[in-house]
Amino acid sequence: DTGVSQNPRHKITKRGQNVTFRCDPISEHNRLYWYRQTLGQGPEFLTYFQNEAQLEKSRLLSDRFSAERPKGSFSTLEIQRTEQGDSAMYLCASRGQGGTGELFFGEGSRLTVL
Amino acid sequence: AQKITQTQPGMFVQEKEAVTLDCTYDTSDQSYGLFWYKQPSSGEMIFLIYQGSYDEQNATEGRYSLNFQKARKSANLVISASQLGDSAMYFCAMREGGRNSGYSTLTFGKGTMLLVSP
């Protein structure tokens, strides 16, 4: 399968713990995005990478959130000191050069903070 | 102001009937793109159809068509001959700027839940 892959698919954690999600984009895609989706809402933009450079961060990305894409391939999203309000689906998407600007999404990582 | 507005929280349609899902958008850019995605219960966002702001003809992809009315800033999705497998959340999204703009993230609406009954 050459689509966008996300791990883990589900994570249950206690408040205050740290969690890390991984995203493997489509191999030839140089642009990678993280979105957050809460119940009943559309995806909300968190951050954007072009190759290894993090070019944009949303105001939703508090200091407890950090994202990396060290070699311009896979990316990680870490949430420190989780809060119940962090419970959401975290979606990763990628796209290449040109085209329509369509984003290719992974299946998401669902976080539940108890 | 919201950039993408989907006013229908839920829609019901009978199998084989056509259904229109509404989407209005707000942008001051001349160049932009409009997208529709489907999200079944499994969670994955599936791209359906794209319309560029300079495209003169409405986009079509199989049973999906996009009714683009630029002056009204609307981009409604029409699904013809609904199937049971069409039951899902549908999201309208917009990319501001040209398709090669460096940033080009998508802004999504809140979605419409479509239920197709036999």
Coordinates of N, CA and C in Angstrom, one line a residue:
Chain A
D1 N 0.9 -1.2 0.0 CA 0.0 0.0 0.0 C 0.9 1.2 0.0
T2 N 0.6 2.2 -0.9 CA 1.5 3.3 -1.0 C 0.8 4.6 -0.6
G3 N -0.3 4.5 0.2 CA -1.0 5.6 0.7 C -0.3 6.2 1.9
V4 N -1.0 7.2 2.5 CA -0.5 7.8 3.8 C -0.8 6.9 4.9
S5 N 0.2 6.6 5.7 CA 0.1 5.7 6.8 C 0.3 6.4 8.1
Q6 N -0.6 6.1 9.1 CA -0.5 6.7 10.4 C -0.5 5.7 11.5
N7 N 0.3 5.9 12.5 CA 0.4 5.0 13.7 C 0.6 5.8 15.0
P8 N 0.0 5.3 16.1 CA -1.0 4.2 16.1 C -2.3 4.7 15.6
R9 N -3.2 3.8 15.3 CA -4.6 4.2 14.9 C -5.4 4.7 16.1
H10 N -5.1 4.1 17.2 CA -5.9 4.4 18.4 C -4.9 4.5 19.6
K11 N -5.1 5.5 20.4 CA -4.3 5.7 21.6 C -5.2 6.2 22.8
I12 N -5.2 5.5 23.9 CA -5.9 5.9 25.1 C -4.8 6.2 26.1
T13 N -4.9 7.3 26.7 CA -3.9 7.7 27.7 C -4.5 8.5 28.8
K14 N -3.8 8.6 29.9 CA -4.3 9.3 31.1 C -3.8 10.8 31.0
R15 N -4.6 11.6 31.5 CA -4.3 13.1 31.5 C -2.9 13.3 32.1
G16 N -2.1 14.1 31.4 CA -0.7 14.4 31.9 C 0.4 13.6 31.2
Q17 N 0.0 12.5 30.5 CA 1.0 11.7 29.8 C 1.3 12.3 28.5
N18 N 2.5 11.9 28.0 CA 2.9 12.4 26.6 C 2.5 11.3 25.6
V19 N 2.1 11.7 24.4 CA 1.8 10.8 23.3 C 2.5 11.3 22.1
T20 N 2.8 10.3 21.2 CA 3.5 10.6 19.9 C 2.8 9.9 18.8
F21 N 2.5 10.6 17.7 CA 1.9 10.0 16.6 C 2.9 10.1 15.4
R22 N 2.8 9.1 14.6 CA 3.7 9.0 13.4 C 2.9 9.0 12.1
C23 N 3.5 9.7 11.1 CA 2.8 9.8 9.8 C 3.9 9.5 8.7
D24 N 3.6 8.5 7.9 CA 4.4 8.2 6.7 C 3.7 8.7 5.5
P25 N 4.1 9.7 4.8 CA 3.4 10.2 3.7 C 3.6 9.4 2.4
I26 N 2.9 9.7 1.4 CA 3.2 9.1 0.1 C 4.7 9.5 -0.3
S27 N 5.4 8.5 -0.7 CA 6.9 8.7 -0.8 C 7.4 9.9 -1.6
E28 N 6.7 10.2 -2.7 CA 7.2 11.3 -3.5 C 6.6 12.6 -3.2
H29 N 5.8 12.7 -2.1 CA 5.2 13.9 -1.7 C 6.1 14.7 -0.8
N30 N 6.4 16.0 -1.1 CA 7.3 16.8 -0.3 C 6.5 17.6 0.7
R31 N 5.2 17.7 0.6 CA 4.4 18.5 1.5 C 3.6 17.6 2.5
L32 N 3.6 18.0 3.8 CA 3.0 17.2 4.7 C 2.2 18.1 5.7
Y33 N 1.0 17.7 6.0 CA 0.1 18.5 6.9 C -0.4 17.6 8.0
W34 N -0.6 18.3 9.2 CA -1.3 17.7 10.3 C -2.6 18.5 10.5
Y35 N -3.7 17.7 10.7 CA -5.0 18.3 11.0 C -5.5 17.6 12.3
R36 N -6.4 18.3 13.0 CA -7.1 17.8 14.1 C -8.6 17.8 13.8
Q37 N -9.3 16.7 14.2 CA -10.7 16.7 14.0 C -11.4 16.2 15.2
T38 N -12.3 17.1 15.8 CA -13.1 16.7 16.9 C -14.5 16.3 16.4
L39 N -15.2 15.6 17.3 CA -16.5 15.0 17.0 C -17.4 16.1 16.4
G40 N -18.0 15.8 15.3 CA -19.0 16.7 14.7 C -18.4 17.9 14.0
Q41 N -17.1 17.9 13.8 CA -16.5 19.1 13.2 C -15.6 18.6 12.0
G42 N -15.3 19.6 11.1 CA -14.4 19.3 10.0 C -13.0 19.3 10.5
P43 N -12.1 18.8 9.7 CA -10.6 18.9 10.1 C -10.2 20.3 10.2
E44 N -9.3 20.6 11.3 CA -8.8 21.9 11.5 C -7.2 21.8 11.3
F45 N -6.7 22.7 10.6 CA -5.3 22.7 10.3 C -4.4 22.9 11.5
L46 N -3.4 22.2 11.7 CA -2.4 22.3 12.8 C -1.1 22.9 12.3
T47 N -0.5 22.2 11.3 CA 0.8 22.6 10.9 C 1.2 22.0 9.5
Y48 N 2.2 22.5 8.9 CA 2.5 22.2 7.5 C 4.0 22.1 7.4
F49 N 4.5 21.1 6.7 CA 5.9 21.0 6.3 C 6.1 20.9 4.8
Q50 N 7.1 21.6 4.4 CA 7.6 21.4 3.0 C 9.0 20.8 3.2
N51 N 9.2 19.6 2.7 CA 10.4 18.8 3.0 C 10.6 18.8 4.5
E52 N 11.7 19.1 5.1 CA 11.9 19.0 6.5 C 11.6 20.3 7.2
A53 N 11.2 21.4 6.5 CA 11.0 22.7 7.1 C 9.5 22.8 7.5
Q54 N 9.3 23.2 8.7 CA 8.0 23.5 9.2 C 7.7 24.9 8.9
L55 N 6.8 25.1 7.9 CA 6.6 26.5 7.4 C 5.4 27.2 8.0
E56 N 4.5 26.5 8.6 CA 3.3 27.1 9.1 C 2.8 26.4 10.3
K57 N 2.4 27.1 11.3 CA 1.7 26.5 12.5 C 0.5 27.3 12.9
S58 N -0.6 26.6 13.1 CA -1.8 27.2 13.5 C -1.8 27.7 15.0
R59 N -2.6 28.6 15.3 CA -2.7 29.0 16.7 C -3.3 27.9 17.6
L60 N -3.9 26.9 16.9 CA -4.4 25.7 17.7 C -3.2 24.9 18.3
L61 N -2.0 25.1 17.7 CA -0.9 24.3 18.1 C -0.2 24.9 19.3
S62 N -0.7 24.5 20.5 CA -0.2 25.1 21.7 C 1.3 24.7 22.0
D63 N 1.9 25.2 23.0 CA 3.3 24.9 23.3 C 3.4 23.4 23.7
R64 N 2.4 22.8 24.0 CA 2.5 21.4 24.4 C 2.6 20.5 23.1
F65 N 2.3 21.1 22.0 CA 2.4 20.3 20.8 C 3.7 20.6 20.0
S66 N 4.3 19.5 19.5 CA 5.5 19.7 18.7 C 5.5 18.7 17.5
A67 N 5.8 19.2 16.4 CA 5.9 18.3 15.2 C 7.2 18.4 14.6
E68 N 7.7 17.3 14.0 CA 8.9 17.3 13.3 C 8.8 16.5 12.1
R69 N 9.7 16.8 11.2 CA 9.9 15.9 10.0 C 11.4 15.9 9.6
P70 N 12.1 15.2 10.4 CA 13.6 15.4 10.4 C 14.3 15.2 9.1
K71 N 13.9 14.2 8.3 CA 14.6 14.0 7.0 C 13.7 14.3 5.8
G72 N 12.6 15.0 6.1 CA 11.7 15.3 4.9 C 10.9 14.1 4.5
S73 N 10.9 13.0 5.3 CA 10.1 11.9 4.9 C 8.9 11.7 5.9
F74 N 9.1 10.8 7.0 CA 8.0 10.7 7.9 C 8.0 11.9 8.9
S75 N 6.9 12.0 9.6 CA 6.7 13.1 10.5 C 6.2 12.5 11.8
T76 N 6.5 13.2 12.9 CA 5.9 12.9 14.2 C 5.2 14.1 14.8
L77 N 4.1 13.8 15.5 CA 3.4 14.9 16.3 C 3.4 14.4 17.7
E78 N 4.0 15.2 18.6 CA 4.0 14.9 20.0 C 3.1 15.8 20.8
I79 N 2.4 15.3 21.7 CA 1.6 16.1 22.6 C 2.1 15.8 24.0
Q80 N 2.6 16.8 24.7 CA 3.0 16.7 26.1 C 2.0 17.1 27.0
R81 N 2.0 16.4 28.2 CA 1.1 16.7 29.3 C -0.4 16.8 28.8
T82 N -0.8 15.7 28.2 CA -2.1 15.7 27.6 C -3.2 16.1 28.5
E83 N -4.2 16.8 27.9 CA -5.4 17.2 28.6 C -6.6 16.6 27.9
Q84 N -7.8 16.5 28.6 CA -8.9 15.9 28.1 C -9.4 16.6 26.7
G85 N -9.1 17.9 26.6 CA -9.5 18.6 25.4 C -8.7 18.2 24.2
D86 N -7.6 17.4 24.4 CA -6.8 17.0 23.3 C -7.4 15.8 22.6
S87 N -8.4 15.2 23.2 CA -9.1 14.0 22.6 C -9.7 14.4 21.3
A88 N -9.2 13.7 20.3 CA -9.6 14.1 18.9 C -9.0 13.0 17.9
M89 N -9.4 13.2 16.7 CA -8.7 12.4 15.6 C -7.6 13.3 15.0
Y90 N -6.4 12.8 15.0 CA -5.3 13.5 14.4 C -5.0 12.9 13.0
L91 N -5.2 13.8 12.0 CA -5.1 13.4 10.6 C -3.9 13.9 10.0
C92 N -3.2 13.1 9.2 CA -2.0 13.5 8.5 C -2.4 13.4 7.0
A93 N -1.9 14.4 6.2 CA -2.1 14.4 4.8 C -0.8 14.8 4.1
S94 N -0.7 14.4 2.8 CA 0.4 14.8 2.0 C 0.0 15.2 0.6
R95 N 0.9 15.9 -0.1 CA 0.7 16.2 -1.5 C 2.0 16.5 -2.1
G96 N 2.0 16.3 -3.4 CA 3.2 16.6 -4.2 C 3.2 17.9 -4.9
Q97 N 4.1 18.1 -5.8 CA 4.1 19.4 -6.6 C 3.0 19.3 -7.6
G98 N 2.5 20.5 -8.0 CA 1.5 20.6 -9.1 C 0.2 19.9 -8.7
G99 N -0.5 19.5 -9.7 CA -1.9 18.9 -9.5 C -2.8 20.0 -9.0
T100 N -3.9 19.6 -8.4 CA -5.0 20.5 -8.0 C -4.8 21.0 -6.6
G101 N -3.8 20.5 -5.9 CA -3.7 20.9 -4.5 C -4.4 19.9 -3.6
E102 N -4.9 18.8 -4.2 CA -5.6 17.8 -3.4 C -4.7 17.2 -2.4
L103 N -5.2 17.1 -1.2 CA -4.5 16.4 -0.1 C -4.9 15.0 0.0
F104 N -3.9 14.1 0.2 CA -4.1 12.7 0.4 C -4.0 12.4 1.9
F105 N -5.1 11.9 2.5 CA -5.2 11.7 3.9 C -4.9 10.3 4.3
G106 N -4.3 10.1 5.5 CA -4.2 8.9 6.2 C -5.5 8.6 6.9
E107 N -5.6 7.4 7.6 CA -6.8 7.0 8.3 C -6.9 7.6 9.6
G108 N -5.9 8.4 10.0 CA -6.0 9.1 11.3 C -5.5 8.3 12.5
S109 N -5.2 9.1 13.5 CA -4.9 8.5 14.8 C -5.9 9.1 15.8
R110 N -6.6 8.2 16.4 CA -7.6 8.7 17.4 C -7.1 8.7 18.8
L111 N -7.1 9.8 19.4 CA -6.6 10.0 20.8 C -7.7 10.2 21.8
T112 N -7.7 9.4 22.8 CA -8.7 9.5 23.9 C -7.9 9.8 25.2
V113 N -8.1 10.9 25.8 CA -7.4 11.3 27.1 C -8.4 11.1 28.2
L114 N -8.1 10.2 29.2 CA -9.0 9.9 30.3 C -8.7 10.9 31.5
Chain B
A1 N -15.6 35.5 10.3 CA -16.5 34.8 9.5 C -16.0 33.4 9.0
Q2 N -16.8 32.5 8.9 CA -16.4 31.2 8.5 C -16.1 31.2 7.0
K3 N -15.0 30.5 6.6 CA -14.7 30.5 5.2 C -15.5 29.5 4.4
I4 N -15.9 28.4 5.0 CA -16.7 27.4 4.4 C -17.9 27.1 5.3
T5 N -19.1 27.2 4.7 CA -20.3 27.0 5.4 C -21.1 25.9 4.8
Q6 N -21.4 24.9 5.6 CA -22.3 23.8 5.1 C -23.5 23.9 6.1
T7 N -24.6 24.2 5.5 CA -25.8 24.5 6.4 C -26.6 23.3 6.7
Q8 N -26.3 22.2 6.1 CA -27.1 21.0 6.3 C -26.4 20.0 7.2
P9 N -26.8 19.9 8.5 CA -26.1 19.0 9.3 C -26.3 17.5 8.9
G10 N -27.5 17.3 8.3 CA -27.8 15.9 7.9 C -28.8 15.9 6.7
M11 N -28.6 14.9 5.8 CA -29.5 14.8 4.7 C -29.9 13.3 4.5
F12 N -31.1 13.1 4.1 CA -31.6 11.8 3.9 C -32.0 11.7 2.4
V13 N -31.7 10.5 1.8 CA -32.1 10.3 0.4 C -32.3 8.8 0.2
Q14 N -33.2 8.6 -0.7 CA -33.5 7.2 -1.0 C -32.5 6.7 -2.1
E15 N -32.2 5.4 -2.0 CA -31.3 4.8 -2.9 C -31.9 5.1 -4.4
K16 N -30.9 5.4 -5.2 CA -31.1 5.7 -6.7 C -31.6 7.1 -6.9
E17 N -31.9 7.9 -5.9 CA -32.3 9.3 -6.1 C -31.0 10.1 -6.1
A18 N -31.2 11.4 -6.6 CA -30.1 12.3 -6.6 C -30.2 13.2 -5.3
V19 N -29.1 13.7 -4.9 CA -29.1 14.6 -3.7 C -28.0 15.7 -3.9
T20 N -28.4 16.8 -3.4 CA -27.5 18.0 -3.5 C -27.0 18.4 -2.1
L21 N -25.7 18.5 -1.8 CA -25.2 18.9 -0.6 C -24.6 20.4 -0.8
D22 N -25.1 21.3 0.1 CA -24.8 22.7 -0.1 C -23.4 23.1 0.5
C23 N -22.8 24.0 -0.1 CA -21.5 24.6 0.4 C -21.4 26.0 -0.1
T24 N -21.2 27.0 0.8 CA -20.9 28.3 0.4 C -19.5 28.7 1.0
Y25 N -18.8 29.6 0.3 CA -17.4 29.9 0.7 C -17.2 31.4 0.7
D26 N -16.2 31.8 1.4 CA -15.9 33.2 1.5 C -14.4 33.4 1.3
T27 N -14.0 34.1 0.3 CA -12.6 34.4 0.1 C -12.5 35.7 -0.8
S28 N -11.4 36.4 -0.6 CA -11.1 37.6 -1.4 C -10.1 37.3 -2.5
D29 N -9.6 36.0 -2.5 CA -8.7 35.7 -3.5 C -9.4 35.5 -4.8
Q30 N -8.7 35.8 -5.9 CA -9.2 35.5 -7.3 C -9.0 34.1 -7.7
S31 N -7.9 33.5 -7.2 CA -7.5 32.2 -7.5 C -7.7 31.3 -6.3
Y32 N -8.5 30.3 -6.4 CA -8.7 29.4 -5.3 C -9.3 28.1 -5.9
G33 N -9.3 27.1 -5.0 CA -9.8 25.8 -5.4 C -10.8 25.3 -4.4
L34 N -11.8 24.5 -4.9 CA -12.8 24.0 -4.0 C -12.8 22.4 -4.2
F35 N -12.9 21.8 -3.0 CA -12.8 20.3 -3.0 C -14.0 19.8 -2.2
W36 N -14.4 18.5 -2.5 CA -15.3 17.8 -1.7 C -14.6 16.5 -1.3
Y37 N -14.7 16.1 0.0 CA -14.2 14.9 0.5 C -15.4 14.1 1.2
K38 N -15.2 12.8 1.1 CA -16.1 11.9 1.8 C -15.4 11.3 3.0
Q39 N -16.1 11.2 4.1 CA -15.5 10.5 5.3 C -16.4 9.4 5.8
P40 N -16.2 8.2 5.4 CA -17.0 7.1 6.0 C -16.7 6.9 7.5
S41 N -17.4 6.0 8.1 CA -17.2 5.8 9.5 C -15.8 5.3 9.8
S42 N -15.1 4.8 8.9 CA -13.7 4.3 9.1 C -12.8 5.5 9.4
G43 N -13.1 6.7 9.0 CA -12.3 7.9 9.3 C -11.5 8.4 8.2
E44 N -11.2 7.7 7.2 CA -10.3 8.2 6.2 C -11.0 9.2 5.3
M45 N -10.4 10.3 5.0 CA -10.9 11.3 4.1 C -10.6 10.9 2.6
I46 N -11.7 10.8 1.9 CA -11.6 10.4 0.5 C -11.9 11.5 -0.5
F47 N -11.0 11.9 -1.3 CA -11.2 13.0 -2.2 C -12.2 12.6 -3.3
L48 N -13.2 13.5 -3.6 CA -14.2 13.2 -4.6 C -14.1 14.0 -5.8
I49 N -13.9 15.3 -5.7 CA -14.0 16.2 -6.8 C -13.4 17.5 -6.5
Y50 N -12.9 18.2 -7.6 CA -12.2 19.5 -7.5 C -12.7 20.5 -8.5
Q51 N -12.8 21.7 -8.1 CA -13.2 22.8 -9.0 C -12.3 24.0 -8.8
G52 N -11.6 24.4 -9.9 CA -10.8 25.6 -9.8 C -11.6 26.8 -10.0
S53 N -11.2 27.9 -9.5 CA -12.0 29.2 -9.6 C -12.0 29.7 -11.0
Y54 N -11.0 29.3 -11.8 CA -11.0 29.8 -13.2 C -11.6 28.8 -14.2
D55 N -12.0 27.6 -13.6 CA -12.6 26.6 -14.5 C -14.0 27.0 -14.9
E56 N -14.2 27.1 -16.2 CA -15.5 27.6 -16.8 C -16.6 26.5 -16.7
Q57 N -16.2 25.3 -16.7 CA -17.2 24.2 -16.7 C -17.3 23.6 -15.3
N58 N -18.5 23.2 -14.9 CA -18.6 22.5 -13.7 C -17.9 21.1 -13.7
A59 N -17.2 20.8 -12.6 CA -16.5 19.5 -12.6 C -17.4 18.4 -12.5
T60 N -17.0 17.3 -13.1 CA -17.8 16.0 -12.9 C -16.8 14.9 -12.7
E61 N -17.2 13.9 -11.9 CA -16.4 12.7 -11.7 C -17.4 11.6 -11.4
G62 N -17.7 10.8 -12.5 CA -18.6 9.7 -12.3 C -20.0 10.2 -11.9
R63 N -20.4 9.7 -10.7 CA -21.7 10.1 -10.2 C -21.7 11.5 -9.5
Y64 N -20.5 12.0 -9.3 CA -20.4 13.3 -8.6 C -20.3 14.5 -9.6
S65 N -21.0 15.5 -9.3 CA -20.8 16.8 -10.1 C -20.8 17.9 -9.1
L66 N -20.1 19.0 -9.5 CA -20.0 20.1 -8.6 C -20.7 21.3 -9.3
N67 N -21.8 21.8 -8.7 CA -22.5 22.9 -9.2 C -21.9 24.2 -8.7
F68 N -21.0 24.8 -9.5 CA -20.2 25.9 -9.2 C -20.9 27.2 -9.6
Q69 N -21.3 28.1 -8.7 CA -21.8 29.4 -9.0 C -21.0 30.4 -8.3
K70 N -20.1 30.9 -9.1 CA -19.0 31.8 -8.6 C -19.6 33.1 -8.0
A71 N -20.5 33.7 -8.7 CA -21.1 35.0 -8.2 C -21.7 34.8 -6.8
R72 N -22.3 33.6 -6.6 CA -23.0 33.3 -5.3 C -22.0 32.7 -4.3
K73 N -20.8 32.4 -4.8 CA -19.8 31.8 -3.9 C -20.4 30.5 -3.4
S74 N -20.9 29.7 -4.3 CA -21.4 28.4 -3.8 C -20.8 27.3 -4.7
A75 N -20.7 26.1 -4.1 CA -20.0 25.0 -4.7 C -20.7 23.7 -4.2
N76 N -21.9 23.5 -4.7 CA -22.7 22.4 -4.2 C -22.3 21.1 -4.9
L77 N -22.3 20.0 -4.1 CA -22.0 18.7 -4.6 C -23.4 18.0 -4.9
V78 N -23.4 17.5 -6.1 CA -24.6 16.7 -6.6 C -24.1 15.2 -6.7
I79 N -24.8 14.4 -6.0 CA -24.6 12.9 -6.2 C -25.8 12.3 -6.9
S80 N -25.6 11.8 -8.0 CA -26.7 11.2 -8.8 C -26.8 9.7 -8.4
A81 N -28.0 9.1 -8.6 CA -28.2 7.7 -8.4 C -27.5 7.2 -7.1
S82 N -28.0 7.8 -5.9 CA -27.3 7.4 -4.6 C -27.3 5.9 -4.4
Q83 N -26.2 5.5 -3.7 CA -26.1 4.1 -3.4 C -25.9 4.0 -1.8
L84 N -26.2 2.9 -1.3 CA -26.1 2.7 0.2 C -24.7 3.0 0.7
G85 N -23.7 2.7 -0.1 CA -22.3 3.0 0.2 C -22.0 4.5 0.2
D86 N -22.9 5.3 -0.2 CA -22.7 6.8 -0.2 C -22.9 7.4 1.2
S87 N -23.5 6.6 2.1 CA -23.8 7.1 3.5 C -22.4 7.4 4.2
A88 N -22.3 8.6 4.5 CA -21.0 9.1 5.1 C -21.1 10.6 5.4
M89 N -20.1 11.1 6.0 CA -19.9 12.6 6.2 C -19.3 13.1 4.9
Y90 N -19.8 14.3 4.5 CA -19.2 14.9 3.3 C -18.7 16.3 3.7
F91 N -17.5 16.6 3.3 CA -16.9 17.9 3.7 C -16.5 18.7 2.4
C92 N -16.9 19.9 2.5 CA -16.5 20.9 1.5 C -15.2 21.6 2.0
A93 N -14.3 21.9 1.1 CA -13.0 22.5 1.5 C -12.5 23.5 0.5
M94 N -11.7 24.4 0.9 CA -11.2 25.4 0.0 C -9.7 25.6 0.2
R95 N -9.1 25.8 -1.0 CA -7.7 26.2 -1.0 C -7.6 27.6 -1.5
E96 N -7.1 28.5 -0.7 CA -6.9 29.9 -1.2 C -5.6 30.1 -1.9
G97 N -5.6 30.8 -2.9 CA -4.3 31.0 -3.7 C -4.3 29.9 -4.8
G98 N -3.4 30.1 -5.7 CA -3.2 29.2 -6.9 C -2.8 27.8 -6.4
R99 N -2.9 26.9 -7.3 CA -2.7 25.5 -7.0 C -1.2 25.3 -6.7
N100 N -0.3 26.1 -7.1 CA 1.1 26.0 -6.9 C 1.6 26.9 -5.7
S101 N 0.6 27.5 -5.1 CA 1.0 28.4 -4.0 C 1.7 27.6 -2.9
G102 N 2.7 28.1 -2.3 CA 3.5 27.3 -1.4 C 2.8 26.8 -0.2
Y103 N 1.8 27.5 0.3 CA 1.2 27.1 1.5 C 0.1 26.1 1.2
S104 N -1.0 26.6 0.6 CA -2.0 25.8 0.0 C -2.6 24.7 0.9
T105 N -2.9 25.1 2.2 CA -3.6 24.1 3.0 C -5.1 24.2 2.7
L106 N -5.9 23.3 3.1 CA -7.3 23.3 2.9 C -8.0 23.7 4.1
T107 N -9.1 24.5 4.0 CA -10.0 24.9 5.1 C -11.3 24.1 4.9
F108 N -11.7 23.4 5.9 CA -12.9 22.6 5.8 C -14.1 23.2 6.4
G109 N -15.3 22.8 5.9 CA -16.5 23.1 6.6 C -16.8 22.1 7.6
K110 N -18.0 22.2 8.3 CA -18.3 21.3 9.4 C -18.9 20.0 8.9
G111 N -19.2 19.9 7.7 CA -19.7 18.7 7.1 C -21.2 18.5 7.1
T112 N -21.6 17.6 6.2 CA -23.0 17.1 6.2 C -23.0 15.6 6.2
M113 N -23.8 15.1 7.1 CA -24.0 13.6 7.2 C -25.1 13.2 6.2
L114 N -24.7 12.3 5.3 CA -25.7 11.8 4.3 C -26.1 10.4 4.7
L115 N -27.3 10.1 4.7 CA -27.8 8.8 5.0 C -28.7 8.4 3.8
V116 N -28.3 7.2 3.2 CA -29.0 6.7 2.0 C -29.8 5.5 2.5
S117 N -31.1 5.5 2.3 CA -32.0 4.5 2.7 C -32.4 3.6 1.5
P118 N -32.6 2.3 1.8 CA -33.0 1.4 0.7 C -34.4 1.8 0.1

